[in-house]
Amino acid sequence: EGVLDTSAPIWVRNVEFAPNATEATIRAHASVLVSGVYYLIFSSCDFDTGDVLISGNTVWANPYGFLPGELYPFLPFFGTMCIAYLVLAFVWGILCLKHRPVLLPLQSHIGGVLLLGLLETGVWYLDYQSFNGGGIRGVAPVVCGVLVSSCKKTVSRLLVLSVCLGYGVVRPA
């Protein structure tokens, strides 16, 4: 237990078995004060023990939560993007209501893309927030996020294609 000595290349914890016991428990906690790559290796060095089955759980947490360092910047990014999409969708909705009589169908579809973007960033933010808080990443939020992202990209590309073809750009006389 305690602070991990990073100057020593190996941190050894011995597991003592009671006489005639087949199970032993070890609880170890080490605070890592220096960033870097660390390896967790289990080894049975006593040849007299025969076959050894090692099972258990390891928990690796950072000071800011369970997200790995390369994923942590996504948490504030998707939170900020979700708020930005919310504000943009609100302003777009107000302007669409104000100009409803002269609204083109294309503009309604743009509002749909904004709502899909809001849903996408919200799902990814909740996924990363859940992963950071509990340490377990669920499959359902990832699948939902990927599906919503794909739908948003598809609809936005179809809108670009329809504008390039001239659909909905001008109102017929």
Coordinates of C-alpha atoms in Angstrom, one line a residue:
E1 CA 0.0 0.0 0.0
G2 CA 1.2 3.5 -0.6
V3 CA 2.9 5.6 -3.2
L4 CA 4.5 3.7 -6.1
D5 CA 8.3 4.2 -6.2
T6 CA 8.9 5.0 -9.9
S7 CA 12.7 4.7 -9.4
A8 CA 12.4 1.0 -8.7
P9 CA 11.6 -0.9 -11.9
I10 CA 9.5 -3.6 -10.1
W11 CA 7.0 -3.3 -7.3
V12 CA 6.6 -6.7 -5.8
R13 CA 3.6 -7.9 -3.6
N14 CA 3.9 -11.3 -2.1
V15 CA 0.7 -13.4 -1.5
E16 CA 0.9 -15.7 1.5
F17 CA -1.2 -18.8 1.6
A18 CA -2.5 -20.2 4.9
P19 CA -1.6 -23.9 5.4
N20 CA -3.7 -26.1 3.2
A21 CA -5.5 -23.1 1.7
T22 CA -6.4 -22.9 -1.9
E23 CA -7.3 -19.2 -2.0
A24 CA -5.6 -16.0 -0.9
T25 CA -6.5 -12.4 -1.2
I26 CA -4.3 -9.4 -1.8
R27 CA -5.4 -5.9 -1.6
A28 CA -2.9 -3.4 -2.9
H29 CA -3.2 0.3 -3.7
A30 CA -0.6 2.4 -5.3
S31 CA -0.8 6.1 -6.1
V32 CA 1.1 6.8 -9.3
L33 CA 2.5 10.3 -9.2
V34 CA 4.4 10.3 -12.6
S35 CA 2.6 9.9 -15.9
G36 CA 3.8 7.0 -18.0
V37 CA 3.2 3.5 -19.1
Y38 CA 2.8 1.0 -16.3
Y39 CA 2.4 -2.8 -16.6
L40 CA 0.6 -5.1 -14.3
I41 CA 2.1 -8.6 -14.2
F42 CA 1.0 -11.6 -12.1
S43 CA 3.5 -14.4 -11.6
S44 CA 3.6 -17.6 -9.7
C45 CA 7.3 -18.3 -8.8
D46 CA 6.9 -21.3 -6.5
F47 CA 7.3 -24.4 -8.5
D48 CA 5.7 -26.5 -5.7
T49 CA 2.3 -25.0 -6.0
G50 CA 1.5 -26.6 -9.4
D51 CA -1.2 -24.9 -11.5
V52 CA -2.3 -21.5 -10.3
L53 CA -5.5 -19.8 -11.3
I54 CA -5.4 -16.0 -10.8
S55 CA -8.7 -14.1 -10.9
G56 CA -9.7 -10.7 -9.7
N57 CA -10.4 -7.1 -10.7
T58 CA -8.1 -4.2 -11.2
V59 CA -9.2 -0.6 -11.2
W60 CA -7.3 2.1 -12.9
A61 CA -8.5 5.6 -12.2
N62 CA -7.1 9.0 -13.0
P63 CA -7.5 12.0 -10.8
Y64 CA -10.2 13.3 -13.1
G65 CA -12.1 10.0 -13.4
F66 CA -11.9 6.7 -15.3
L67 CA -11.5 8.1 -18.9
P68 CA -8.2 7.4 -20.4
G69 CA -6.0 10.5 -21.1
E70 CA -6.6 10.4 -24.8
L71 CA -10.4 10.4 -24.4
Y72 CA -10.7 13.0 -21.6
P73 CA -10.6 16.1 -23.9
F74 CA -13.8 14.7 -25.7
L75 CA -15.8 15.2 -22.5
P76 CA -15.7 19.0 -22.4
F77 CA -15.6 19.2 -26.2
F78 CA -18.9 17.3 -26.6
G79 CA -20.4 19.2 -23.7
T80 CA -19.6 22.6 -25.3
M81 CA -20.7 21.4 -28.7
C82 CA -24.0 20.2 -27.2
I83 CA -24.6 23.7 -25.7
A84 CA -23.6 25.3 -29.0
Y85 CA -26.0 23.1 -31.0
L86 CA -28.8 23.8 -28.4
V87 CA -28.3 27.6 -28.8
L88 CA -28.1 27.4 -32.6
A89 CA -31.2 25.2 -32.9
F90 CA -33.1 27.5 -30.6
V91 CA -32.2 30.6 -32.7
W92 CA -32.8 28.7 -35.9
G93 CA -36.3 27.6 -34.6
I94 CA -37.2 31.2 -33.6
L95 CA -36.2 32.5 -37.0
C96 CA -38.1 29.7 -38.8
L97 CA -41.2 30.5 -36.8
K98 CA -40.8 34.2 -37.6
H99 CA -40.4 33.6 -41.3
R100 CA -42.8 30.7 -41.6
P101 CA -44.8 32.0 -44.6
V102 CA -41.8 32.2 -46.8
L103 CA -39.9 29.2 -45.5
L104 CA -38.4 26.8 -48.0
P105 CA -38.5 23.1 -47.4
L106 CA -34.7 23.1 -47.5
Q107 CA -34.6 25.3 -44.4
S108 CA -36.8 22.9 -42.5
H109 CA -34.4 20.1 -43.4
I110 CA -31.5 22.2 -42.1
G111 CA -33.3 22.5 -38.8
G112 CA -33.6 18.7 -38.8
V113 CA -29.8 18.4 -39.3
L114 CA -29.3 20.8 -36.3
L115 CA -31.5 18.6 -34.1
L116 CA -29.6 15.5 -35.2
G117 CA -26.3 17.3 -34.3
L118 CA -27.8 18.2 -30.9
L119 CA -28.8 14.6 -30.3
E120 CA -25.4 13.3 -31.5
T121 CA -23.3 15.6 -29.3
G122 CA -25.7 14.9 -26.4
V123 CA -25.4 11.2 -26.7
W124 CA -21.6 11.3 -27.0
Y125 CA -21.4 13.6 -24.0
L126 CA -23.5 11.3 -21.9
D127 CA -21.5 8.3 -23.0
Y128 CA -18.2 9.9 -22.0
Q129 CA -19.7 11.3 -18.7
S130 CA -21.0 7.8 -17.8
F131 CA -17.7 6.2 -18.7
N132 CA -15.7 8.8 -16.7
G133 CA -17.9 8.3 -13.6
G134 CA -18.3 4.6 -13.5
G135 CA -15.3 3.1 -15.4
I136 CA -17.5 0.9 -17.6
R137 CA -18.4 1.9 -21.1
G138 CA -21.8 0.7 -22.2
V139 CA -22.4 -0.7 -25.7
A140 CA -25.9 1.0 -26.2
P141 CA -24.7 4.6 -26.0
V142 CA -21.8 3.9 -28.4
V143 CA -24.1 2.2 -30.9
C144 CA -26.7 5.0 -30.5
G145 CA -24.0 7.7 -31.0
V146 CA -22.6 6.0 -34.1
L147 CA -26.1 5.6 -35.6
V148 CA -27.1 9.2 -34.9
S149 CA -23.7 10.4 -36.3
S150 CA -24.3 8.4 -39.5
C151 CA -27.8 9.7 -39.9
K152 CA -26.7 13.3 -39.4
K153 CA -23.9 12.9 -41.9
T154 CA -26.2 11.2 -44.4
V155 CA -28.9 13.9 -44.2
S156 CA -26.4 16.8 -44.3
R157 CA -24.7 15.3 -47.4
L158 CA -28.1 14.8 -49.1
L159 CA -28.9 18.4 -48.4
V160 CA -25.7 19.5 -50.0
L161 CA -26.4 17.3 -53.0
S162 CA -30.0 18.7 -53.3
V163 CA -28.6 22.3 -53.2
C164 CA -26.1 21.4 -55.8
L165 CA -28.9 20.1 -58.0
G166 CA -30.9 23.2 -57.4
Y167 CA -33.7 21.7 -55.4
G168 CA -35.3 24.0 -52.9
V169 CA -33.0 26.9 -53.5
V170 CA -35.6 29.2 -55.1
R171 CA -39.4 29.3 -54.7
P172 CA -41.3 28.6 -58.0
A173 CA -43.2 31.6 -59.4

